[in-house]
PDB file of C-alpha atoms in Angstrom:
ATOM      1  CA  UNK A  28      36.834  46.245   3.047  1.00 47.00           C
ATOM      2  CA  UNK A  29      33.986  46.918   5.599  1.00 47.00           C
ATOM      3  CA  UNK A  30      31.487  47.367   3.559  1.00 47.00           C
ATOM      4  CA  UNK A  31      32.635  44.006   1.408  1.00 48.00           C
ATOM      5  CA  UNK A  32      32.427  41.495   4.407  1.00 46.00           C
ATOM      6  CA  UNK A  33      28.857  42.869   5.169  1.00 45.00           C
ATOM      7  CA  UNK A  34      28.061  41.776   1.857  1.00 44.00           C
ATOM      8  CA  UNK A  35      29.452  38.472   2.127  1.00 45.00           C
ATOM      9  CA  UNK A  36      27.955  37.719   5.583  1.00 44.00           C
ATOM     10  CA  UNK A  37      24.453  38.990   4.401  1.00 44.00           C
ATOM     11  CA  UNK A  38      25.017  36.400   2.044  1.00 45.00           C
ATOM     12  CA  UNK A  39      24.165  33.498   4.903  1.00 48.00           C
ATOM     13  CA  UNK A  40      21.657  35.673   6.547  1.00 48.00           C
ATOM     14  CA  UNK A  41      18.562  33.422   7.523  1.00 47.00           C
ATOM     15  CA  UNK A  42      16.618  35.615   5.040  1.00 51.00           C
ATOM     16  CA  UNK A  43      18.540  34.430   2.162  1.00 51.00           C
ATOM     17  CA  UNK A  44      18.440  31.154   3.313  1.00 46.00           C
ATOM     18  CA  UNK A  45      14.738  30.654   3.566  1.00 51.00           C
ATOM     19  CA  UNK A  46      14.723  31.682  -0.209  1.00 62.00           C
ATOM     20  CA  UNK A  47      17.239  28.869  -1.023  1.00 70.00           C
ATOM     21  CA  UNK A  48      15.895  26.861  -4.115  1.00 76.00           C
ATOM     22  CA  UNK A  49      17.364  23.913  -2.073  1.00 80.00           C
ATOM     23  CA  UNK A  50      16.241  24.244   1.534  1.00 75.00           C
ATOM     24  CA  UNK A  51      12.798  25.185  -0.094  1.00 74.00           C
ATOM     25  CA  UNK A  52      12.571  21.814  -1.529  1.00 78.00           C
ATOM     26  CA  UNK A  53      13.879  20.318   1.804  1.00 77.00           C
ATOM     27  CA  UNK A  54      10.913  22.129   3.886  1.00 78.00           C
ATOM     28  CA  UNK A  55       8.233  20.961   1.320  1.00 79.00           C
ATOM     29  CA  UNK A  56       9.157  17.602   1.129  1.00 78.00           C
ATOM     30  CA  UNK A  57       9.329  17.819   5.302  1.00 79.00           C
ATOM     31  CA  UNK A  58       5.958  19.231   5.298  1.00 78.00           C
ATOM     32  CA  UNK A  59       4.863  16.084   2.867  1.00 81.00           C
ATOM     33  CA  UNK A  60       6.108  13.515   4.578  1.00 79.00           C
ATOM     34  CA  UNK A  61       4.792  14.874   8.222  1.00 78.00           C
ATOM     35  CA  UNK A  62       1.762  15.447   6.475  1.00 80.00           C
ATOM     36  CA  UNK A  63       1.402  11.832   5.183  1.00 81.00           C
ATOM     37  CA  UNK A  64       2.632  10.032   8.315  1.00 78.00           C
ATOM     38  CA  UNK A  65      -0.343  12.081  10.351  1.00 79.00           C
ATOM     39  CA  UNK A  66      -3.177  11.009   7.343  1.00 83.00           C
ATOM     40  CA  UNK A  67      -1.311   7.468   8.048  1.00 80.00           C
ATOM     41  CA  UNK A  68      -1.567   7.283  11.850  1.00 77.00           C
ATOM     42  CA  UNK A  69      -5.434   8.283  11.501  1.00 80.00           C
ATOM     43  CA  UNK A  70      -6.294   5.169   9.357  1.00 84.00           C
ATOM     44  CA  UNK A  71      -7.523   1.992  10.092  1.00 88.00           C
ATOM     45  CA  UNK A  72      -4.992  -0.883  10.433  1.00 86.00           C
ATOM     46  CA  UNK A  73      -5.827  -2.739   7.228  1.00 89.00           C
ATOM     47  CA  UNK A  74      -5.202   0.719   5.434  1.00 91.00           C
ATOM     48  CA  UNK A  75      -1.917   1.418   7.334  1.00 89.00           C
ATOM     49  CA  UNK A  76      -0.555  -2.032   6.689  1.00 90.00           C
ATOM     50  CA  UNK A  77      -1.200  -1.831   3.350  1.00 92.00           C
ATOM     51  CA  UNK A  78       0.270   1.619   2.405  1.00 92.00           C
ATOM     52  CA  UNK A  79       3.244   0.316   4.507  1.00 91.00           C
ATOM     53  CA  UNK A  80       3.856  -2.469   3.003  1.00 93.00           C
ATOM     54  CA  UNK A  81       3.390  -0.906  -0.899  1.00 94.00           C
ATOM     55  CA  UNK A  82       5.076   1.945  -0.460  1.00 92.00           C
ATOM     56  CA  UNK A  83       8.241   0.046   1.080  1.00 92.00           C
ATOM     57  CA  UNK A  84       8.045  -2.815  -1.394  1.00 92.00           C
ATOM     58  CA  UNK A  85       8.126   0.379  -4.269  1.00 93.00           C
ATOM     59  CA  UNK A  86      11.578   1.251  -2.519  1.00 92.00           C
ATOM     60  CA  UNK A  87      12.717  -1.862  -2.580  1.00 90.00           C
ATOM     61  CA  UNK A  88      12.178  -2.821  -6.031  1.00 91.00           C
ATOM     62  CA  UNK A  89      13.927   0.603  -7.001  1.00 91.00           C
ATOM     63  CA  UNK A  90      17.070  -0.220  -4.833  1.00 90.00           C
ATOM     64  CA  UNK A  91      17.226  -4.357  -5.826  1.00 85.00           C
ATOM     65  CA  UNK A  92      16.717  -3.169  -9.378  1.00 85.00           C
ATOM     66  CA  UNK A  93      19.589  -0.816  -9.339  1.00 86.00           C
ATOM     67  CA  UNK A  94      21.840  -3.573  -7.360  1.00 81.00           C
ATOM     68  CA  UNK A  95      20.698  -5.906 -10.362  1.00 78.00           C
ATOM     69  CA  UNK A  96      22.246  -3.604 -12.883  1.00 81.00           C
ATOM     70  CA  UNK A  97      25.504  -4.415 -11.064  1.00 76.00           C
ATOM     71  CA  UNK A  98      25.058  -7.724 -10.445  1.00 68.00           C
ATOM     72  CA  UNK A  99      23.691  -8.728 -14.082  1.00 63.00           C
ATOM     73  CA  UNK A 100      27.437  -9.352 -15.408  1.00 55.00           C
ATOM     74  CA  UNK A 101      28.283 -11.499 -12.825  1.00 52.00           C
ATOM     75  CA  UNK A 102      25.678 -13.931 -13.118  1.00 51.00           C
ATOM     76  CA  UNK A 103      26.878 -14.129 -16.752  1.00 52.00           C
ATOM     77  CA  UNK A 104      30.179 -15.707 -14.655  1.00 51.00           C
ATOM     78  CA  UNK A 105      28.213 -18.961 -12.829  1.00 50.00           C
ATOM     79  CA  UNK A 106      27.505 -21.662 -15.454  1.00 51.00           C
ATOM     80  CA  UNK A 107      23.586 -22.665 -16.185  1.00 51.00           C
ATOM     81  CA  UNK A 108      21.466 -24.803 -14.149  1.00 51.00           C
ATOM     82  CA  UNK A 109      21.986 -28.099 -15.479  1.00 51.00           C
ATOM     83  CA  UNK A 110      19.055 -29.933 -17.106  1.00 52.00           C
ATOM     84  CA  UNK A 111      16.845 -31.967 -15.019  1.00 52.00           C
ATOM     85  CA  UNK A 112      18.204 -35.468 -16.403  1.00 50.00           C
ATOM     86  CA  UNK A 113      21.595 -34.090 -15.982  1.00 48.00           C
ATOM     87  CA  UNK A 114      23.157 -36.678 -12.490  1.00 49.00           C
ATOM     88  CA  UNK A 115      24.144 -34.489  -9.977  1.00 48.00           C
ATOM     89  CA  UNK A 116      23.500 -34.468  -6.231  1.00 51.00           C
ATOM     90  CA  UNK A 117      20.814 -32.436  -4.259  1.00 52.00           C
ATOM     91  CA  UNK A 118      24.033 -30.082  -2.690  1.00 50.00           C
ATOM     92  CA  UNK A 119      24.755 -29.159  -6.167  1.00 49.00           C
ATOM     93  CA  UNK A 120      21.744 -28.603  -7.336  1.00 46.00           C
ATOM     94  CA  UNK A 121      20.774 -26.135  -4.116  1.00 51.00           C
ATOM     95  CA  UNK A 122      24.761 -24.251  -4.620  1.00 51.00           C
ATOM     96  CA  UNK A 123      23.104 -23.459  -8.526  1.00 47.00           C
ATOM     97  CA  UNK A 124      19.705 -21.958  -6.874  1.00 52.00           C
ATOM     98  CA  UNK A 125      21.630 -19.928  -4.396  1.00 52.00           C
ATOM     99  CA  UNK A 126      24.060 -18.863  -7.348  1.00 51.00           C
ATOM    100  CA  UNK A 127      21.142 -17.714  -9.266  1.00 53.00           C
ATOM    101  CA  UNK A 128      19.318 -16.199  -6.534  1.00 53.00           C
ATOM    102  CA  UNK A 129      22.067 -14.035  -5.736  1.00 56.00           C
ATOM    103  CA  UNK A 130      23.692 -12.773  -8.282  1.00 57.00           C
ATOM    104  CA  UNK A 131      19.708 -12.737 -10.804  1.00 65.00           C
ATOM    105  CA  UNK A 132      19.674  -9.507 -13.120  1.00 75.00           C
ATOM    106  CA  UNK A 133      17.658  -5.538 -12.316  1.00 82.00           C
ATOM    107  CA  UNK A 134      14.252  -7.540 -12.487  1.00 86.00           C
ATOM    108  CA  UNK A 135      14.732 -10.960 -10.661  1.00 84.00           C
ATOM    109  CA  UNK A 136      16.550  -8.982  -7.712  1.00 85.00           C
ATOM    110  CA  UNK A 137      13.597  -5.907  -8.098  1.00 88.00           C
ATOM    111  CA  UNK A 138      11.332  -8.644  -7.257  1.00 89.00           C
ATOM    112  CA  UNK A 139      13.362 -10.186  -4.351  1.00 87.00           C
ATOM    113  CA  UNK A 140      13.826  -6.765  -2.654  1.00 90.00           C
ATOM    114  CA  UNK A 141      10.608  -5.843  -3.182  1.00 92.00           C
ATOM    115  CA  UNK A 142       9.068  -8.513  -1.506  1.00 91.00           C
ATOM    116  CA  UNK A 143      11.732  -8.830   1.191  1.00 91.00           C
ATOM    117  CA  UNK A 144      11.198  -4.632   2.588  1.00 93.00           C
ATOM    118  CA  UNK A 145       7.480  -5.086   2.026  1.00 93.00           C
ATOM    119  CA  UNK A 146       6.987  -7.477   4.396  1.00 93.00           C
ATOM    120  CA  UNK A 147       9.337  -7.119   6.801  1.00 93.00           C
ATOM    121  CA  UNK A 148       7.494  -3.128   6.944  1.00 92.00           C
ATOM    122  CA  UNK A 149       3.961  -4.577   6.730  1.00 92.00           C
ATOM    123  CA  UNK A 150       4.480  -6.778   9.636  1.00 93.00           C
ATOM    124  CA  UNK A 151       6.446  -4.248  12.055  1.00 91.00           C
ATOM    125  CA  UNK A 152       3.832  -2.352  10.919  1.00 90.00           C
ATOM    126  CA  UNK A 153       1.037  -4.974  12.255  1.00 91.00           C
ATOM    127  CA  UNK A 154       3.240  -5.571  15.348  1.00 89.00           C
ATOM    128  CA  UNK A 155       3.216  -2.148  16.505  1.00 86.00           C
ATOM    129  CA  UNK A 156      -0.002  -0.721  16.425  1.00 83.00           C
ATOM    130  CA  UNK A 157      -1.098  -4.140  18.117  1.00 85.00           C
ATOM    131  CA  UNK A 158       1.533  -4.694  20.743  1.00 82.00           C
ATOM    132  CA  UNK A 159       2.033  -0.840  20.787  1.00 77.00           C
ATOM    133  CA  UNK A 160       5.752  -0.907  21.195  1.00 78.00           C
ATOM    134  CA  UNK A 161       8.888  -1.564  18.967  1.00 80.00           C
ATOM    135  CA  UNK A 162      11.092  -3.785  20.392  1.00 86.00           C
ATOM    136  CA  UNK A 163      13.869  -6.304  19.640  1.00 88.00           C
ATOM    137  CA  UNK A 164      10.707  -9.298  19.314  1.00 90.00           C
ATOM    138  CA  UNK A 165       8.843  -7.313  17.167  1.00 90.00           C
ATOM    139  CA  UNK A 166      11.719  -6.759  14.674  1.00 91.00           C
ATOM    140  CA  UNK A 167      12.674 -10.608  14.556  1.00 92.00           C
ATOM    141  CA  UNK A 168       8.779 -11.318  14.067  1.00 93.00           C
ATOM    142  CA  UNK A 169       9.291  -9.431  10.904  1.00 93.00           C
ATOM    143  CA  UNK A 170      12.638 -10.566   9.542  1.00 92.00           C
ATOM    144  CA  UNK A 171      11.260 -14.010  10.263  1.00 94.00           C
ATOM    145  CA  UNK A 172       8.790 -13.374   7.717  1.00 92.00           C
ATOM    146  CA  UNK A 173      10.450 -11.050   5.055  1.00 91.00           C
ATOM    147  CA  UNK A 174      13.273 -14.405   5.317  1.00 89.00           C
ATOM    148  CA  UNK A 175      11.220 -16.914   4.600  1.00 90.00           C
ATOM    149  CA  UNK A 176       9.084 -14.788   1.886  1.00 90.00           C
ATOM    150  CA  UNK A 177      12.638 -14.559   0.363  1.00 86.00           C
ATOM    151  CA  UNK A 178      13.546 -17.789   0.179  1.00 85.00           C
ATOM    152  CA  UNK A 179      10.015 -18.641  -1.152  1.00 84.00           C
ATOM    153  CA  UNK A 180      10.145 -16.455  -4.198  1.00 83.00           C
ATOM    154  CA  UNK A 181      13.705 -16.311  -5.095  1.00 77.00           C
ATOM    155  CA  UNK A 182      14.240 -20.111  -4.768  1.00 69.00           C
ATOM    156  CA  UNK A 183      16.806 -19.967  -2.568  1.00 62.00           C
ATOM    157  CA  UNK A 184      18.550 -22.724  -0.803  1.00 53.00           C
ATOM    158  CA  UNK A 185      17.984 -26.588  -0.165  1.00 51.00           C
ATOM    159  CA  UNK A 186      15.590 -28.732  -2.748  1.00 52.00           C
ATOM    160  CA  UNK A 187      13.377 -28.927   0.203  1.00 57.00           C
ATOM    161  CA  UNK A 188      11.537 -25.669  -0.314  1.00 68.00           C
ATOM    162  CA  UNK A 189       9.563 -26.126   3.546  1.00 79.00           C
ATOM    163  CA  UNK A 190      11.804 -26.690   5.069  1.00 80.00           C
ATOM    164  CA  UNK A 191      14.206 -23.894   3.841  1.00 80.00           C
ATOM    165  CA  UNK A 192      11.499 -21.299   3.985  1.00 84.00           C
ATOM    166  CA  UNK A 193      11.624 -21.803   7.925  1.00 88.00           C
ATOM    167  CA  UNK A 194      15.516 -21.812   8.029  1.00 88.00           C
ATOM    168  CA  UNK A 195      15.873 -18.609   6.126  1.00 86.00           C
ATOM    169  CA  UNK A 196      13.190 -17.334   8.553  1.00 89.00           C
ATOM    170  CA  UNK A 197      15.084 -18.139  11.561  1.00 92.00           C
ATOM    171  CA  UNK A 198      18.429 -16.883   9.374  1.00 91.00           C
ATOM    172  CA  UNK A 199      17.173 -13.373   9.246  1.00 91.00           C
ATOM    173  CA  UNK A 200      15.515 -13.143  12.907  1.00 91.00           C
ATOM    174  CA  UNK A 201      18.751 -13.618  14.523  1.00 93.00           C
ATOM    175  CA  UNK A 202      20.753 -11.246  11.969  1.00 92.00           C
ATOM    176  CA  UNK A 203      18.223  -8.827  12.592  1.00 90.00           C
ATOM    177  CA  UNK A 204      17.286  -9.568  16.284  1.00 90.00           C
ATOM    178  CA  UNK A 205      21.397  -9.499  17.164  1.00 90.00           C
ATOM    179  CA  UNK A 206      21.463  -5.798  15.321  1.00 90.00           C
ATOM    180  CA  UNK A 207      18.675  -4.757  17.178  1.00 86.00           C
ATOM    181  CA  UNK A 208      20.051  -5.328  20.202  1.00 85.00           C
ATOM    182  CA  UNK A 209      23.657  -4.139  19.730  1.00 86.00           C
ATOM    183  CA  UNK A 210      21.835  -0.857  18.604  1.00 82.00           C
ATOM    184  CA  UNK A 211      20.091  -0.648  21.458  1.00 75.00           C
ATOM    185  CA  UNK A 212      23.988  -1.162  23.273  1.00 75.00           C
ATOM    186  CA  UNK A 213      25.224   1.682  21.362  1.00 74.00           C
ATOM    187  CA  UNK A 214      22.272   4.083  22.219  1.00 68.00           C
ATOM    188  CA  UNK A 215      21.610   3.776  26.208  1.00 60.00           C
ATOM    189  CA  UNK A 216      19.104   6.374  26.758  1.00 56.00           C
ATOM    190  CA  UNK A 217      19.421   9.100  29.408  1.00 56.00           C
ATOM    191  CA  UNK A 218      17.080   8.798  32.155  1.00 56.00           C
ATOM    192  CA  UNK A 219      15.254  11.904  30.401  1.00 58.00           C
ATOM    193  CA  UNK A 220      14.557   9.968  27.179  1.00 68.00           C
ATOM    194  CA  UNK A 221      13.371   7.031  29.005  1.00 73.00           C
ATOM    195  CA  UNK A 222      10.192   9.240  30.423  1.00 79.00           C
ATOM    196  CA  UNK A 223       9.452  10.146  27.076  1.00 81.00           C
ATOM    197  CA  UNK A 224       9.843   6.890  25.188  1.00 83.00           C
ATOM    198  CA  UNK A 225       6.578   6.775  24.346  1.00 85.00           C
ATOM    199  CA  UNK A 226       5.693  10.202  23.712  1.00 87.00           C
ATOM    200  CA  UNK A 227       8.310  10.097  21.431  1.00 86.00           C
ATOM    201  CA  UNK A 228       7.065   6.843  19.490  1.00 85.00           C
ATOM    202  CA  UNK A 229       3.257   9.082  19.454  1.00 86.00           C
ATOM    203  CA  UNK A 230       4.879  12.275  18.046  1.00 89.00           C
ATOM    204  CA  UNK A 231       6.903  10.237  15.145  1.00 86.00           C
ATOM    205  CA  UNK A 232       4.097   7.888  13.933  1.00 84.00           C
ATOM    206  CA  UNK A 233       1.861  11.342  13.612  1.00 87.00           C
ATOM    207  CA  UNK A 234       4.846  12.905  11.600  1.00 86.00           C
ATOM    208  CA  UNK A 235       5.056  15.434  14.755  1.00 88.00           C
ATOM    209  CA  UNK A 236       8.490  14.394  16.414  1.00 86.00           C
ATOM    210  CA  UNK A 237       9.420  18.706  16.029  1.00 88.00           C
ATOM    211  CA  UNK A 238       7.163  18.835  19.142  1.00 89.00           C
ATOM    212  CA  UNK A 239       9.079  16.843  21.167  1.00 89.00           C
ATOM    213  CA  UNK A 240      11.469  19.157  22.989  1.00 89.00           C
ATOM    214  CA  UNK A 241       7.464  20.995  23.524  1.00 90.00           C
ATOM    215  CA  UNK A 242       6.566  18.007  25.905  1.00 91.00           C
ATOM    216  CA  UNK A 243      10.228  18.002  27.541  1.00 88.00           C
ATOM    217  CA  UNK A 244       9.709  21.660  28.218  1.00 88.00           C
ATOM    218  CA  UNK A 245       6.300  21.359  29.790  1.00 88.00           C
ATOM    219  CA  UNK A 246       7.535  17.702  31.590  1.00 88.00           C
ATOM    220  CA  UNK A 247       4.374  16.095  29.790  1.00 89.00           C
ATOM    221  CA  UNK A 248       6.112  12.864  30.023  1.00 86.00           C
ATOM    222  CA  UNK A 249       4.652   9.200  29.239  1.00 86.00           C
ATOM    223  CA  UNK A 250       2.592   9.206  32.250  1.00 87.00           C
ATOM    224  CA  UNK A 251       0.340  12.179  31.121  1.00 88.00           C
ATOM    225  CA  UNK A 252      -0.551  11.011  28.112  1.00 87.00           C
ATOM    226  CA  UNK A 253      -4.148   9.854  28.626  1.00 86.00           C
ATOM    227  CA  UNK A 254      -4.366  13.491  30.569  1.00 88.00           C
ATOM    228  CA  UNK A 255      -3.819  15.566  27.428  1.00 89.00           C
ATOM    229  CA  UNK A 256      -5.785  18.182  27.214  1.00 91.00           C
ATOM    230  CA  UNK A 257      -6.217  20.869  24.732  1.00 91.00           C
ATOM    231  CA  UNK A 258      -5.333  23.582  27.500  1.00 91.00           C
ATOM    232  CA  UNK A 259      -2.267  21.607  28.745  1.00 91.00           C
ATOM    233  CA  UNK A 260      -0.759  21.546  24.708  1.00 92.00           C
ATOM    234  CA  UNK A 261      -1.737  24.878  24.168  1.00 91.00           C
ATOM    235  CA  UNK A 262       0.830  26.121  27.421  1.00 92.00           C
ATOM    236  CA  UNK A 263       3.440  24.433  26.003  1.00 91.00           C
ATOM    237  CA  UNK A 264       3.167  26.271  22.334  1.00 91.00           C
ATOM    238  CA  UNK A 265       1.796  23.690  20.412  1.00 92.00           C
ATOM    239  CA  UNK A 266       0.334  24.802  17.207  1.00 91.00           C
ATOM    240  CA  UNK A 267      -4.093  24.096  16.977  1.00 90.00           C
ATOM    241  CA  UNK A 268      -3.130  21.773  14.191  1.00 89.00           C
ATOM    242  CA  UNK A 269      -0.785  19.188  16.083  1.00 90.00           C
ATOM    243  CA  UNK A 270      -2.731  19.966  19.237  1.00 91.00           C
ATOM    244  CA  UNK A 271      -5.799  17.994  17.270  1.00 91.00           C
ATOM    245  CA  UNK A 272      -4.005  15.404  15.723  1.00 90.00           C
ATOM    246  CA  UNK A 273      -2.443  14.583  19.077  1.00 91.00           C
ATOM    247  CA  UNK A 274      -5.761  14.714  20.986  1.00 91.00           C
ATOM    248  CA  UNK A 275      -7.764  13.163  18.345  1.00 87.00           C
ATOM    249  CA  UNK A 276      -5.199  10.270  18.236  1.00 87.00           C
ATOM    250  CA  UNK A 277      -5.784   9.848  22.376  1.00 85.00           C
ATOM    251  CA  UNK A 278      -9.455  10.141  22.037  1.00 84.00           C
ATOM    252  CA  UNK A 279      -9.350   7.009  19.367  1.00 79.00           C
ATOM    253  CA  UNK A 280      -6.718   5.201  21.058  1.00 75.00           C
ATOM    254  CA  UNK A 281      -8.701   2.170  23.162  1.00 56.00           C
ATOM    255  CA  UNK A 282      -5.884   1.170  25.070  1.00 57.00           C
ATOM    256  CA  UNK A 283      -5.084   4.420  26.103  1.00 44.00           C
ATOM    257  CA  UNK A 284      -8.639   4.698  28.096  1.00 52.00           C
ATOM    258  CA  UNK A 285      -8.469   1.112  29.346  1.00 55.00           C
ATOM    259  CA  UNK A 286      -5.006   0.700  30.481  1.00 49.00           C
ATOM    260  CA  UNK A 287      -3.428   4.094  30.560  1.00 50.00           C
ATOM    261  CA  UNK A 288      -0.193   3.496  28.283  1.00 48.00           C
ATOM    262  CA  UNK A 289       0.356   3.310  24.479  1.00 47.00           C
TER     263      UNK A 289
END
């Protein structure tokens, strides 16, 4: 009996583990995607914005296409846009555009998420390395604008198109604004995280947020930043690797030097 529960717990043994087809996977595609958030963060803001914006417009095409698929039957279910000589009042005509926006098939709704996460990531994006913060105005800046991108290529809403395009704007600033802040409600930092709010933003747009509890340990809060040196990473077991990407990302960081703060 002894000898059989060894065997079973050298079954979970870290050893075995680390050989797991699965949690191999998991570590590589870590290692990628810390890998291409660092070769991200060293680019130029044109670049960034740009890979941003694709690569979340990619994601949601794939999700809006696959909500399509389950949508496509019930458009079947609202009755056609009737023909332009057809009488019928503007409210009508505006409740058949919203039908059709809504409820379009895999490639109509590909389209509509697509250009509805691409924007709203390509201007956060924008926001942040320019105002150097994420915050609840930055977030409504760029539901404004995924909103009214929306409502200009999907059609949606009243027959006049300006004047919608401003509305849905505003629509998805305060949805998204109002979530914001009732996240921020729900998740009241300790008076810890607030030292390290920044350091923390750094580490994640580098792909190195595994370093954090590094800076906690050697109380290398916000403060310090423009004071890294290679020495002062090095005490607090920072690999050489990170230890340049986090230096070289202080050296090239102009508002760092002038004003002292990300």
């Amino acid at each position: 009996m002894g000898e059989g529960k060894q065997g079973e717990l050298a079954v979970h043994t870290p050893k075995d583990l680390a050989h797991n087809p699965i949690t191999q996977l998991q570590t590589k595609y870590k290692d990628l995607e810390n890998g291409f958030k660092s070769w991200l963060a060293k680019q130029s803001l044109p670049v960034e914005a740009a890979v941003v914006t694709l690569t979340s417009a990619a994601q949601g095409a794939a999700m809006g296409g696959f909500m399509g698929t389950l949508t496509n039957d019930v458009s079947s279910a609202f009755p056609p846009t009737p023909p332009p000589g057809a009488s019928i009042n503007s409210q009508t005509m505006a409740s058949f555009q919203q039908a059709q926006a809504l409820a379009g098939g895999p490639l109509i709704q590909a389209r509509n998420f697509a250009v509805m996460t691409g924007v709203n990531a390509g201007i956060s994006c924008v926001m942040k390395r320019l105002r150097g913060k994420d915050d609840v105005q930055t977030s409504m800046v760029a539901a404004f604008g995924s909103g009214a991108m929306f409502s200009l290529v999907s059609g949606l809403g009243s027959p006049t198109q300006p004047a919608n395009i401003i509305t849905s704007g505003v629509f998805f600033a305060l949805v998204q604004g109002g979530i914001f802040k009732i996240g921020e409600k729900f998740s009241k930092p300790s008076v810890e995280d607030v030292l390290y709010s920044e350091t923390r933003s750094m580490l994640c747009n580098l792909g190195l947020q595994n370093y954090e509890k590094n800076f906690k340990k050697g109380l290398l809060t916000d403060t310090t930043l423009p004071l890294l040196t290679d020495s002062a990473l090095r005490d607090v077991n920072i690999p050489p690797g990170p230890r340049l990407v986090i230096l070289d990302h202080v050296q090239r960081n102009k508002e760092v030097k002038k004003q002292g703060r990300w």
